[in-house]
mmCIF file of C-alpha atoms and ligand atoms in Angstrom:
data_model
loop_
_atom_site.group_PDB
_atom_site.id
_atom_site.type_symbol
_atom_site.label_atom_id
_atom_site.label_comp_id
_atom_site.label_asym_id
_atom_site.label_seq_id
_atom_site.Cartn_x
_atom_site.Cartn_y
_atom_site.Cartn_z
ATOM 1 C CA MET A 1 49.958 73.042 84.756
ATOM 2 C CA PHE A 2 52.396 73.883 87.528
ATOM 3 C CA ALA A 3 54.584 70.922 86.588
ATOM 4 C CA LYS A 4 54.523 72.042 82.963
ATOM 5 C CA THR A 5 55.524 75.584 83.872
ATOM 6 C CA LEU A 6 58.303 74.235 86.051
ATOM 7 C CA THR A 7 59.651 71.999 83.290
ATOM 8 C CA VAL A 8 59.698 74.896 80.863
ATOM 9 C CA ALA A 9 61.367 77.147 83.422
ATOM 10 C CA LEU A 10 64.089 74.576 84.079
ATOM 11 C CA CYS A 11 64.627 74.098 80.383
ATOM 12 C CA ALA A 12 64.724 77.862 79.841
ATOM 13 C CA ILE A 13 67.514 78.049 82.421
ATOM 14 C CA SER A 14 69.455 75.344 80.607
ATOM 15 C CA LEU A 15 68.913 77.297 77.372
ATOM 16 C CA LEU A 16 70.879 80.209 78.792
ATOM 17 C CA THR A 17 73.945 78.042 78.924
ATOM 18 C CA LEU A 18 73.708 76.995 75.282
ATOM 19 C CA PRO A 19 76.209 78.293 72.753
ATOM 20 C CA THR A 20 74.703 81.095 70.699
ATOM 21 C CA SER A 21 76.902 80.769 67.637
ATOM 22 C CA ALA A 22 75.679 78.409 64.930
ATOM 23 C CA SER A 23 79.121 76.827 64.815
ATOM 24 C CA PRO A 24 80.391 76.901 68.376
ATOM 25 C CA TRP A 25 83.601 75.045 67.660
ATOM 26 C CA GLY A 26 84.449 77.132 64.618
ATOM 27 C CA LYS A 27 84.441 74.064 62.409
ATOM 28 C CA PRO A 28 82.732 74.116 59.031
ATOM 29 C CA TRP A 29 79.429 72.344 58.865
ATOM 30 C CA PRO A 30 77.012 71.072 57.782
ATOM 31 C CA LYS A 31 78.278 68.154 55.810
ATOM 32 C CA PRO A 32 76.147 66.801 52.987
ATOM 33 C CA ARG A 33 73.027 65.218 54.341
ATOM 34 C CA GLY A 34 72.527 61.540 53.833
ATOM 35 C CA ASP A 35 76.152 60.819 53.015
ATOM 36 C CA PRO A 36 76.456 57.343 54.539
ATOM 37 C CA THR A 37 79.989 58.026 55.691
ATOM 38 C CA THR A 38 79.105 61.107 57.734
ATOM 39 C CA LEU A 39 77.344 59.482 60.682
ATOM 40 C CA SER A 40 79.974 56.851 61.395
ATOM 41 C CA ARG A 41 80.813 58.283 64.825
ATOM 42 C CA LEU A 42 77.305 57.978 66.234
ATOM 43 C CA VAL A 43 76.447 55.007 68.418
ATOM 44 C CA MET A 44 72.789 54.187 68.888
ATOM 45 C CA PRO A 45 71.771 53.971 72.552
ATOM 46 C CA SER A 46 71.513 50.370 73.657
ATOM 47 C CA SER A 47 68.131 48.693 73.837
ATOM 48 C CA THR A 48 66.535 45.257 73.661
ATOM 49 C CA LEU A 49 65.454 45.878 70.052
ATOM 50 C CA PRO A 50 67.121 43.759 67.340
ATOM 51 C CA PRO A 51 70.396 45.369 66.181
ATOM 52 C CA PRO A 52 70.767 46.922 62.697
ATOM 53 C CA THR A 53 72.956 44.067 61.510
ATOM 54 C CA GLY A 54 74.632 44.763 58.183
ATOM 55 C CA LEU A 55 73.060 48.209 57.829
ATOM 56 C CA VAL A 56 74.551 51.691 57.854
ATOM 57 C CA LEU A 57 73.211 54.665 59.800
ATOM 58 C CA LYS A 58 72.039 57.238 57.233
ATOM 59 C CA PHE A 59 70.021 59.793 59.235
ATOM 60 C CA VAL A 60 69.081 60.666 62.774
ATOM 61 C CA GLY A 61 65.892 62.716 62.892
ATOM 62 C CA LEU A 62 64.414 64.506 65.878
ATOM 63 C CA GLY A 63 60.663 64.043 65.526
ATOM 64 C CA ILE A 64 58.452 66.644 67.169
ATOM 65 C CA GLY A 65 54.707 66.362 66.753
ATOM 66 C CA THR A 66 51.680 64.455 67.966
ATOM 67 C CA GLN A 67 50.561 60.907 68.540
ATOM 68 C CA ASN A 68 46.911 60.622 67.485
ATOM 69 C CA TYR A 69 44.241 58.579 69.209
ATOM 70 C CA THR A 70 40.555 57.788 68.961
ATOM 71 C CA CYS A 71 37.926 56.985 71.561
ATOM 72 C CA ALA A 72 34.698 55.430 70.274
ATOM 73 C CA THR A 73 32.826 56.502 73.411
ATOM 74 C CA PRO A 74 33.905 58.668 76.369
ATOM 75 C CA SER A 75 33.811 55.760 78.806
ATOM 76 C CA SER A 76 36.027 54.691 81.680
ATOM 77 C CA ILE A 77 36.033 51.080 80.485
ATOM 78 C CA ALA A 78 37.019 51.867 76.874
ATOM 79 C CA VAL A 79 40.689 52.222 75.961
ATOM 80 C CA PRO A 80 42.065 54.774 73.452
ATOM 81 C CA ALA A 81 43.107 53.341 70.094
ATOM 82 C CA SER A 82 46.155 54.533 68.191
ATOM 83 C CA ASP A 83 45.326 56.602 65.125
ATOM 84 C CA GLY A 84 48.717 57.392 63.687
ATOM 85 C CA ALA A 85 51.015 60.314 64.246
ATOM 86 C CA LEU A 86 52.358 63.405 62.574
ATOM 87 C CA ALA A 87 55.809 64.855 63.213
ATOM 88 C CA THR A 88 58.414 67.084 61.644
ATOM 89 C CA LEU A 89 61.830 65.429 61.423
ATOM 90 C CA TYR A 90 64.797 67.695 62.163
ATOM 91 C CA ASP A 91 68.349 66.728 61.223
ATOM 92 C CA LEU A 92 70.097 65.767 64.439
ATOM 93 C CA GLY A 93 72.629 63.363 62.983
ATOM 94 C CA THR A 94 74.770 65.738 60.935
ATOM 95 C CA ARG A 95 75.543 67.972 63.882
ATOM 96 C CA LEU A 96 75.735 65.310 66.587
ATOM 97 C CA ASN A 97 78.224 63.286 64.589
ATOM 98 C CA THR A 98 80.861 65.971 65.117
ATOM 99 C CA ASP A 99 79.846 66.820 68.676
ATOM 100 C CA PRO A 100 82.111 65.388 71.400
ATOM 101 C CA MET A 101 79.146 65.693 73.781
ATOM 102 C CA ALA A 102 76.817 63.698 71.510
ATOM 103 C CA THR A 103 76.461 60.685 73.775
ATOM 104 C CA TRP A 104 75.397 62.875 76.657
ATOM 105 C CA LYS A 105 73.025 65.006 74.580
ATOM 106 C CA ILE A 106 71.260 62.070 72.905
ATOM 107 C CA GLY A 107 69.786 61.008 76.228
ATOM 108 C CA SER A 108 68.321 64.384 77.095
ATOM 109 C CA LEU A 109 67.371 66.305 74.003
ATOM 110 C CA SER A 110 64.022 64.631 73.185
ATOM 111 C CA GLY A 111 62.597 65.718 76.529
ATOM 112 C CA LEU A 112 64.100 69.181 76.245
ATOM 113 C CA ALA A 113 62.723 69.668 72.724
ATOM 114 C CA LEU A 114 59.285 68.445 73.815
ATOM 115 C CA SER A 115 59.214 70.796 76.786
ATOM 116 C CA LEU A 116 60.071 73.729 74.511
ATOM 117 C CA SER A 117 57.699 72.737 71.708
ATOM 118 C CA SER A 118 54.677 74.516 73.171
ATOM 119 C CA TYR A 119 56.612 77.751 72.619
ATOM 120 C CA THR A 120 57.469 77.769 68.926
ATOM 121 C CA ASN A 121 59.936 80.658 69.108
ATOM 122 C CA ILE A 122 61.887 79.122 71.974
ATOM 123 C CA LEU A 123 62.014 75.762 70.224
ATOM 124 C CA ASP A 124 63.314 77.457 67.065
ATOM 125 C CA VAL A 125 66.024 79.300 69.021
ATOM 126 C CA TYR A 126 67.062 76.057 70.680
ATOM 127 C CA LEU A 127 67.176 74.085 67.412
ATOM 128 C CA GLN A 128 69.087 76.834 65.627
ATOM 129 C CA SER A 129 71.573 77.400 68.439
ATOM 130 C CA GLN A 130 72.378 73.693 68.499
ATOM 131 C CA GLY A 131 72.523 73.213 64.737
ATOM 132 C CA TYR A 132 69.440 70.973 64.575
ATOM 133 C CA SER A 133 67.085 73.288 62.697
ATOM 134 C CA ARG A 134 67.289 71.819 59.212
ATOM 135 C CA VAL A 135 64.243 69.781 58.345
ATOM 136 C CA LEU A 136 64.744 66.335 56.845
ATOM 137 C CA GLY A 137 61.064 65.701 56.158
ATOM 138 C CA LYS A 138 57.982 64.293 57.812
ATOM 139 C CA HIS A 139 56.719 61.277 59.683
ATOM 140 C CA PHE A 140 53.096 60.491 58.981
ATOM 141 C CA PHE A 141 50.711 57.579 58.441
ATOM 142 C CA THR A 142 49.161 56.811 55.049
ATOM 143 C CA SER A 143 45.413 56.292 54.729
ATOM 144 C CA ALA A 144 46.208 52.557 54.974
ATOM 145 C CA MET A 145 47.937 53.353 58.307
ATOM 146 C CA VAL A 146 51.444 52.620 57.067
ATOM 147 C CA PRO A 147 53.979 54.486 59.255
ATOM 148 C CA THR A 148 55.961 56.537 56.738
ATOM 149 C CA PHE A 149 59.185 58.523 57.045
ATOM 150 C CA SER A 150 59.530 60.748 54.015
ATOM 151 C CA LEU A 151 62.763 62.775 53.931
ATOM 152 C CA LEU A 152 61.407 65.146 51.286
ATOM 153 C CA ASP A 153 63.873 67.907 52.063
ATOM 154 C CA VAL A 154 66.965 65.784 51.521
ATOM 155 C CA LEU A 155 68.588 66.472 48.155
ATOM 156 C CA PRO A 156 69.308 65.227 45.572
ATOM 157 C CA PRO A 157 66.497 62.752 44.696
ATOM 158 C CA PRO A 158 65.558 59.957 45.060
ATOM 159 C CA ILE A 159 63.809 60.924 48.290
ATOM 160 C CA PRO A 160 64.870 58.682 51.172
ATOM 161 C CA GLN A 161 61.598 57.165 52.367
ATOM 162 C CA VAL A 162 60.812 54.262 54.659
ATOM 163 C CA ASN A 163 57.378 52.709 54.396
ATOM 164 C CA GLY A 164 57.550 50.901 57.688
ATOM 165 C CA LYS A 165 55.988 48.115 59.691
ATOM 166 C CA LYS A 166 56.440 47.449 63.336
ATOM 167 C CA ASN A 167 58.788 44.523 63.918
ATOM 168 C CA ALA A 168 59.713 44.848 67.596
ATOM 169 C CA THR A 169 58.869 47.077 70.531
ATOM 170 C CA MET A 170 60.058 47.731 74.071
ATOM 171 C CA ALA A 171 58.725 49.913 76.873
ATOM 172 C CA ALA A 172 60.489 53.281 77.107
ATOM 173 C CA PRO A 173 63.105 53.259 79.905
ATOM 174 C CA ALA A 174 61.735 54.326 83.277
ATOM 175 C CA ASN A 175 63.737 57.551 83.281
ATOM 176 C CA SER A 176 62.249 58.744 79.961
ATOM 177 C CA CYS A 177 60.651 62.190 79.841
ATOM 178 C CA PRO A 178 56.956 61.518 80.592
ATOM 179 C CA GLY A 179 55.671 64.482 78.593
ATOM 180 C CA GLN A 180 54.086 67.839 79.230
ATOM 181 C CA ASP A 181 51.276 66.456 81.370
ATOM 182 C CA ASN A 182 52.997 63.348 82.696
ATOM 183 C CA GLU A 183 51.325 61.116 80.086
ATOM 184 C CA GLY A 184 54.281 58.760 79.801
ATOM 185 C CA ALA A 185 56.693 58.091 76.961
ATOM 186 C CA VAL A 186 55.621 56.005 73.965
ATOM 187 C CA PRO A 187 57.480 52.708 73.472
ATOM 188 C CA TRP A 188 60.724 52.365 71.542
ATOM 189 C CA LEU A 189 60.184 50.626 68.193
ATOM 190 C CA TYR A 190 62.024 48.783 65.475
ATOM 191 C CA LEU A 191 60.382 49.237 62.060
ATOM 192 C CA THR A 192 61.394 47.363 58.935
ATOM 193 C CA ASP A 193 60.495 47.817 55.256
ATOM 194 C CA ASN A 194 56.835 47.316 54.448
ATOM 195 C CA GLY A 195 57.619 47.343 50.711
ATOM 196 C CA GLY A 196 58.489 50.241 48.459
ATOM 197 C CA SER A 197 60.987 52.044 50.685
ATOM 198 C CA THR A 198 63.312 54.169 48.531
ATOM 199 C CA GLY A 199 66.456 56.278 48.530
ATOM 200 C CA GLY A 200 68.775 53.849 50.306
ATOM 201 C CA VAL A 201 66.875 53.524 53.588
ATOM 202 C CA ASN A 202 64.750 50.634 54.859
ATOM 203 C CA THR A 203 64.858 50.489 58.664
ATOM 204 C CA VAL A 204 63.826 52.906 61.415
ATOM 205 C CA TYR A 205 64.347 52.839 65.174
ATOM 206 C CA ARG A 206 62.104 55.062 67.263
ATOM 207 C CA ILE A 207 64.082 55.616 70.456
ATOM 208 C CA GLU A 208 64.648 58.231 73.160
ATOM 209 C CA THR A 209 60.915 58.882 73.257
ATOM 210 C CA ALA A 210 59.326 61.658 75.326
ATOM 211 C CA GLY A 211 55.592 61.934 76.004
ATOM 212 C CA GLY A 212 52.924 60.797 73.546
ATOM 213 C CA GLN A 213 51.103 58.173 75.619
ATOM 214 C CA PRO A 214 47.282 58.310 75.785
ATOM 215 C CA PRO A 215 45.362 58.261 79.065
ATOM 216 C CA ALA A 216 44.593 54.779 80.382
ATOM 217 C CA THR A 217 40.902 55.045 79.534
ATOM 218 C CA CYS A 218 38.533 57.063 77.337
ATOM 219 C CA ASP A 219 36.933 58.700 80.358
ATOM 220 C CA GLU A 220 35.975 62.263 79.348
ATOM 221 C CA MET A 221 37.992 61.982 76.125
ATOM 222 C CA ASP A 222 36.951 63.331 72.715
ATOM 223 C CA ALA A 223 36.380 60.983 69.779
ATOM 224 C CA THR A 224 39.779 62.003 68.408
ATOM 225 C CA PHE A 225 42.616 63.650 70.277
ATOM 226 C CA THR A 226 46.363 64.171 70.050
ATOM 227 C CA VAL A 227 49.186 63.945 72.586
ATOM 228 C CA PRO A 228 52.421 65.910 71.986
ATOM 229 C CA TYR A 229 55.594 63.845 71.768
ATOM 230 C CA ALA A 230 59.194 63.905 70.664
ATOM 231 C CA ALA A 231 61.411 61.000 69.653
ATOM 232 C CA GLN A 232 64.585 60.234 67.804
ATOM 233 C CA TYR A 233 64.305 58.292 64.572
ATOM 234 C CA TRP A 234 67.548 56.500 63.743
ATOM 235 C CA ILE A 235 67.231 55.591 60.052
ATOM 236 C CA TYR A 236 69.347 52.875 58.455
ATOM 237 C CA GLY A 237 69.850 51.326 55.042
ATOM 238 C CA PRO A 238 72.148 49.058 53.083
ATOM 239 C CA ALA A 239 75.742 50.261 52.678
ATOM 240 C CA SER A 240 75.612 50.757 48.927
HETATM 241 C C1 NAG B 301 47.156 63.586 63.541
HETATM 242 O O1 NAG B 301 46.864 64.832 64.129
HETATM 243 C C2 NAG B 301 47.360 65.916 63.388
HETATM 244 C C3 NAG B 301 47.086 67.152 64.231
HETATM 245 O O2 NAG B 301 48.092 67.227 65.186
HETATM 246 C C4 NAG B 301 46.685 65.969 62.044
HETATM 247 O O3 NAG B 301 47.161 67.050 61.297
HETATM 248 C C5 NAG B 301 46.998 64.668 61.314
HETATM 249 O O4 NAG B 301 46.324 64.638 60.094
HETATM 250 C C6 NAG B 301 46.567 63.496 62.157
HETATM 251 N N1 NAG B 301 47.008 62.278 61.480
HETATM 252 C C7 NAG B 301 46.256 61.198 61.444
HETATM 253 C C8 NAG B 301 46.841 60.011 60.760
HETATM 254 O O5 NAG B 301 45.155 61.177 61.933
HETATM 255 C C1 NAG B 302 61.828 41.380 61.838
HETATM 256 O O1 NAG B 302 63.165 41.756 61.564
HETATM 257 C C2 NAG B 302 64.031 40.648 61.370
HETATM 258 C C3 NAG B 302 65.422 41.215 61.177
HETATM 259 O O2 NAG B 302 65.834 41.899 62.335
HETATM 260 C C4 NAG B 302 63.586 39.864 60.173
HETATM 261 O O3 NAG B 302 64.416 38.725 60.028
HETATM 262 C C5 NAG B 302 62.138 39.432 60.366
HETATM 263 O O4 NAG B 302 61.697 38.809 59.177
HETATM 264 C C6 NAG B 302 61.275 40.622 60.651
HETATM 265 N N1 NAG B 302 59.919 40.172 60.940
HETATM 266 C C7 NAG B 302 58.848 40.769 60.402
HETATM 267 C C8 NAG B 302 57.523 40.225 60.830
HETATM 268 O O5 NAG B 302 58.933 41.693 59.620
#
């Protein structure tokens, strides 16, 4: 609890230094969402995941929500099982693409957003002040446990949606934000089309993760529980 309060206090201090105007550089924005030419200046942080060969970056979403888990019995020899996730995806890409500080911000904003997310008003102020408050859509799992990224709020139709499947994974870097209670950061992932993806997108990278890991065992855990997390979802598709 003390660590959590400290994290929030530190982040609150950094908030004071944020620009308060919605357009701090006086340039017009936003640009149309999903225009494949608009994100050309963004470079995905390097990782050991397979590269997006031949694909174009279409969206960068900041996901803030929960990773869900189940524990069959509250035992210290049982291990929590993943039970999907639910997150709101905020439009990071449009704003970051015109931000000369983007490279620096990409590495820190998942942890900052997670630390602010227990205080809805503060999170909203942060997202608005930085130009990240527009919602792209949601990340959820279908009843068949297909990880889905549905950018329902992106106009015009067809809705960009990736029905994903995990193709590759890597442990989050050691300096990742471990979460509100030091749970650890969920792995980085490379997800490819599971069939039926629409709207010009077919590939998702979950990177820059913060929090979301379950405890090592089911000791004293409920049958279902959630762990708060944030991550960046870099969403790609074919050029045309
Ligand atoms: C995950 O937990 C959230 C509560 O944070 C819940 O609304 C959602 O339905 C859960 N999703 C799954 C797949 O269990
Ligand atoms: C994983 O992605 C690569 C492309 O990076 C693809 O060639 C391969 O078929 C995919 N594997 C699975 C199991 O989807």
